[in-house]
Coordinates of C-alpha atoms and ligand atoms in Angstrom, one line a residue:
M1 CA 22.6 2.1 -13.9
W2 CA 20.0 -0.7 -13.5
T3 CA 19.4 -2.1 -10.1
T4 CA 18.9 -5.9 -10.0
F5 CA 16.1 -7.2 -8.0
D6 CA 15.8 -10.6 -6.4
C7 CA 12.6 -12.6 -6.8
G8 CA 9.9 -10.9 -4.7
G9 CA 11.4 -7.5 -5.3
L10 CA 14.2 -6.0 -3.3
V11 CA 14.2 -2.2 -3.0
D12 CA 17.4 -0.3 -3.8
P13 CA 17.5 1.9 -0.7
D14 CA 19.6 4.6 -2.4
P15 CA 17.5 6.8 -4.6
T16 CA 20.5 8.9 -5.5
D17 CA 22.1 6.1 -7.4
G18 CA 21.8 7.5 -11.0
A19 CA 19.5 10.1 -12.3
W20 CA 16.3 8.1 -11.9
P21 CA 13.9 10.1 -9.7
W22 CA 12.5 7.3 -7.7
R23 CA 9.1 8.1 -6.3
A24 CA 7.5 4.9 -5.3
A25 CA 8.6 1.3 -5.0
I26 CA 6.5 -1.6 -4.0
V27 CA 6.8 -5.3 -3.6
D28 CA 4.5 -7.4 -5.7
P29 CA 2.6 -9.7 -3.4
E30 CA 2.1 -12.3 -6.1
P31 CA 5.0 -11.9 -8.5
D32 CA 4.7 -13.4 -11.9
A33 CA 7.6 -15.2 -13.7
T34 CA 9.2 -12.1 -15.3
V35 CA 8.2 -9.1 -13.4
Q36 CA 9.0 -8.9 -9.7
Y37 CA 9.3 -5.3 -8.9
H38 CA 7.6 -2.1 -9.8
V39 CA 8.2 1.6 -9.6
A40 CA 6.0 4.6 -10.2
G41 CA 7.1 8.0 -11.2
P42 CA 8.7 10.0 -13.9
R43 CA 10.3 7.8 -16.6
P44 CA 14.0 7.7 -17.2
T45 CA 15.1 9.8 -20.2
D46 CA 18.3 8.0 -21.0
D47 CA 18.8 5.0 -23.4
R48 CA 17.8 2.3 -20.9
K49 CA 15.4 -0.3 -22.1
T50 CA 11.8 0.4 -21.4
P51 CA 10.6 -1.0 -18.0
V52 CA 8.4 -3.5 -19.8
E53 CA 11.6 -5.1 -21.4
T54 CA 13.3 -5.4 -18.0
T55 CA 12.2 -6.8 -14.7
D56 CA 11.3 -3.2 -13.6
M57 CA 8.0 -1.7 -14.3
Y58 CA 6.1 1.5 -13.5
W59 CA 2.8 1.0 -11.6
E60 CA 1.0 2.8 -14.4
D61 CA 2.3 0.3 -16.9
R62 CA 1.6 -2.6 -14.6
Y63 CA -2.0 -1.7 -14.3
A64 CA -2.2 -1.0 -18.0
M65 CA -1.0 -4.6 -18.7
N66 CA -3.2 -6.2 -16.1
P67 CA -5.7 -3.9 -14.3
R68 CA -6.2 -6.4 -11.4
P69 CA -2.8 -8.1 -11.0
F70 CA -3.5 -9.4 -7.5
G71 CA -6.9 -10.9 -8.1
E72 CA -10.2 -10.1 -6.5
E73 CA -9.6 -11.5 -3.0
P74 CA -8.2 -9.5 -0.1
T75 CA -4.7 -10.3 1.0
G76 CA -4.7 -13.2 3.5
F77 CA -3.7 -11.5 6.7
I78 CA -6.4 -8.8 6.3
R79 CA -9.0 -11.5 5.7
D80 CA -7.8 -13.3 8.8
V81 CA -7.8 -10.2 11.0
F82 CA -11.3 -9.0 9.9
A83 CA -12.8 -12.4 10.2
A84 CA -12.2 -12.2 14.0
P85 CA -11.2 -8.6 14.7
A86 CA -11.6 -8.8 18.5
A87 CA -9.0 -11.6 18.6
Y88 CA -6.6 -9.1 17.1
G89 CA -7.5 -6.3 19.5
I90 CA -9.8 -4.5 17.1
H91 CA -13.1 -3.5 18.5
G92 CA -16.2 -1.6 17.3
T93 CA -18.9 -2.4 14.9
P94 CA -18.1 -2.1 11.2
A95 CA -20.6 0.7 10.7
D96 CA -19.0 2.7 13.4
T97 CA -15.4 2.1 12.2
S98 CA -13.6 4.2 9.6
I99 CA -10.6 2.8 7.8
L100 CA -7.9 4.4 5.7
C101 CA -6.2 2.1 3.2
P102 CA -3.0 3.8 1.8
G103 CA -1.8 2.4 -1.6
D104 CA -5.1 0.5 -2.0
G105 CA -4.7 -0.2 -5.8
Y106 CA -8.0 -1.1 -7.4
G107 CA -9.5 -1.8 -4.0
R108 CA -9.4 -5.6 -3.5
N109 CA -8.8 -4.9 0.2
G110 CA -10.6 -1.6 0.7
L111 CA -13.7 -2.7 -1.2
W112 CA -13.8 -6.1 0.7
L113 CA -13.7 -4.2 4.0
A114 CA -16.4 -1.9 2.8
R115 CA -18.6 -4.9 1.9
L116 CA -18.2 -6.0 5.5
G117 CA -19.8 -2.7 6.4
Y118 CA -16.7 -0.7 7.3
R119 CA -16.4 2.9 6.1
V120 CA -13.3 2.8 3.9
T121 CA -11.2 5.5 2.2
G122 CA -8.6 4.2 -0.2
L123 CA -5.6 6.3 -1.4
E124 CA -3.9 5.2 -4.6
L125 CA -1.3 6.8 -6.9
V126 CA -2.4 5.3 -10.3
R127 CA -5.4 7.0 -11.9
S128 CA -6.5 3.9 -13.8
A129 CA -6.6 1.8 -10.6
V130 CA -8.6 4.5 -8.8
E131 CA -11.0 4.6 -11.7
D132 CA -11.3 0.8 -11.7
A133 CA -12.1 1.0 -7.9
R134 CA -14.7 3.7 -8.6
T135 CA -16.3 1.5 -11.2
R136 CA -16.5 -1.3 -8.7
V137 CA -18.1 1.0 -6.2
R138 CA -20.8 1.9 -8.8
E139 CA -21.3 -1.7 -9.9
D140 CA -21.6 -2.9 -6.3
D141 CA -23.5 0.2 -5.1
C142 CA -21.1 0.1 -2.3
A143 CA -21.3 3.7 -1.1
N144 CA -19.1 3.2 2.0
Y145 CA -15.9 2.8 -0.1
L146 CA -14.2 6.0 -1.3
P147 CA -11.2 5.7 -3.6
I148 CA -9.1 8.8 -3.9
Q149 CA -6.1 9.4 -6.1
A150 CA -3.1 10.5 -4.0
D151 CA 0.6 10.3 -3.7
L152 CA 1.5 8.9 -0.3
S153 CA 4.9 10.6 -0.4
R154 CA 3.2 14.0 -0.5
T155 CA 1.5 15.2 2.6
P156 CA -1.0 16.2 3.8
F157 CA -3.1 13.6 2.0
P158 CA -5.9 15.1 -0.1
L159 CA -8.8 14.2 2.3
P160 CA -11.8 16.2 3.3
Q161 CA -11.0 18.5 6.2
G162 CA -11.5 16.9 9.6
S163 CA -11.0 13.3 8.3
G164 CA -10.0 11.0 11.1
F165 CA -9.8 7.2 11.0
D166 CA -10.3 4.4 13.6
L167 CA -8.0 2.1 11.6
I168 CA -5.2 2.3 9.1
V169 CA -4.9 -0.8 6.9
S170 CA -1.8 -0.9 4.8
A171 CA -1.3 -3.9 2.4
W172 CA 1.9 -4.5 0.5
V173 CA 3.0 -0.8 0.3
H174 CA 6.6 0.0 0.9
L175 CA 7.7 3.5 -0.3
P176 CA 11.4 3.3 -1.4
T177 CA 13.0 6.0 0.7
E178 CA 12.9 6.2 4.5
P179 CA 12.0 9.9 4.5
D180 CA 9.0 9.2 2.4
R181 CA 8.0 6.2 4.6
R182 CA 8.4 8.3 7.7
R183 CA 6.4 11.2 6.3
C184 CA 3.6 8.9 5.1
N185 CA 3.6 7.2 8.5
T186 CA 3.5 10.5 10.4
E187 CA 0.5 11.6 8.2
C188 CA -1.3 8.3 8.9
L189 CA -0.8 8.8 12.6
R190 CA -2.0 12.3 12.4
L191 CA -5.2 11.0 10.8
L192 CA -5.6 8.1 13.3
R193 CA -8.0 8.7 16.1
E194 CA -6.7 8.3 19.7
G195 CA -6.9 4.6 20.6
G196 CA -7.0 3.6 16.9
S197 CA -5.0 0.7 15.4
I198 CA -2.8 0.1 12.4
V199 CA -2.7 -3.2 10.4
I200 CA 0.3 -3.7 8.2
V201 CA 1.1 -6.6 5.9
T202 CA 4.1 -6.4 3.5
G203 CA 7.0 -8.5 2.2
A204 CA 9.8 -9.8 4.4
L205 CA 12.2 -9.4 1.5
V206 CA 12.0 -5.6 1.6
T207 CA 11.6 -4.9 5.3
S208 CA 11.5 -6.4 8.8
A209 CA 9.1 -6.1 11.7
V210 CA 11.8 -4.2 13.6
Q211 CA 12.4 -1.7 10.7
E212 CA 8.6 -1.2 10.2
A213 CA 8.1 -0.5 13.9
D214 CA 11.1 1.8 14.0
E215 CA 9.7 3.9 11.2
W216 CA 6.6 4.8 13.2
D217 CA 6.3 6.9 16.4
P218 CA 8.1 5.1 19.3
A219 CA 4.9 5.5 21.4
M220 CA 3.2 2.8 19.2
R221 CA 2.8 -0.6 20.7
W222 CA 3.1 -3.4 18.2
T223 CA 2.1 -7.1 18.1
D224 CA 4.1 -9.1 15.6
F225 CA 2.3 -11.8 13.6
S226 CA 5.0 -12.1 10.9
T227 CA 5.8 -15.2 9.0
P228 CA 9.2 -15.8 7.2
E229 CA 7.5 -14.4 4.0
E230 CA 5.3 -11.6 5.3
I231 CA 5.7 -8.8 7.8
R232 CA 2.4 -8.7 9.7
L233 CA 2.0 -6.1 12.4
I234 CA -0.8 -4.6 14.4
G235 CA -0.1 -1.5 16.3
S236 CA -2.0 0.8 18.6
R237 CA -1.4 3.8 20.7
Ligands
LIG1 C1 1.7 -4.1 -4.3 S1 0.5 -2.9 -4.7 C2 -0.7 -3.3 -3.5 C3 -2.0 -2.7 -3.8 C4 -3.1 -3.1 -2.7 N1 -2.7 -2.6 -1.4 C5 -3.3 -4.5 -2.7 O1 -2.8 -5.2 -1.8 O2 -3.9 -5.0 -3.7 C6 1.1 -1.3 -4.2 C7 0.2 -0.2 -4.6 O3 0.7 1.0 -4.1 C8 0.6 2.0 -5.0 N2 1.5 3.1 -4.8 C9 2.8 3.1 -5.0 N3 3.4 4.2 -4.7 C10 2.5 5.0 -4.3 C11 2.4 6.3 -3.8 N4 3.5 7.1 -3.7 N5 1.3 6.8 -3.4 C12 0.1 6.1 -3.5 N6 0.1 4.8 -3.9 C13 1.2 4.3 -4.3 C14 0.8 1.3 -6.3 O4 0.2 2.0 -7.4 C15 0.0 0.0 -6.1 O5 -1.3 0.1 -6.3

């Protein structure tokens, strides 16, 4: 059966509802009039309408229709944090700071951070978005941004051995099932260096600051900068 999504994109938390093998569900930070919610993964084989004819869409299709649906600018909270990182408890020079951006799309956030001088690795499920990001790297000659194709629900992430990061920056990524989110979070923590920080921005319609914090290790300390629309958290350990 189809799940109905409210404007902004509400996640059906029950992946066993029907035969659809949900793999990834995301809130669209800037939803357009007709498409508010997107999934990625194997397509349904029954007689349901195609995702494009409904309010649902696969991420692959979303990027095929519009390769850069969220524009070129980084999401606002990330721009604010990295305009004055010390004010948010983030220290270290960009050149000495490595960042992992899970679910980085075509790199509007990761590439922006790399242009500031940070050493950034982006992980993204959709091939075309990764290729778009790689093209931007070549065009910009921005060698400190590395986009890698990866499924966040499968761990370990396909990173060079010994990878460790000073920061995790996660923008508008909310995997649909709690086990996947916890697995992804555990892997991010494994990759985060001692004393590192995590920056999260996502939609208040699909999660809450309490739920987000709960899905990470209880040893994490969080500062909550959320607004009614956005969950904005910075955590450290
Ligand atoms: C709302 S978009 C945000 C993209 C980017 N962070 C930004 O703010 O522009 C969510 C992204 O997560 C990616 N994604 C969804 N499920 C994923 C998964 N299981 N593994 C990796 N990336 C995934 C989507 O393809 C999409 O690019």
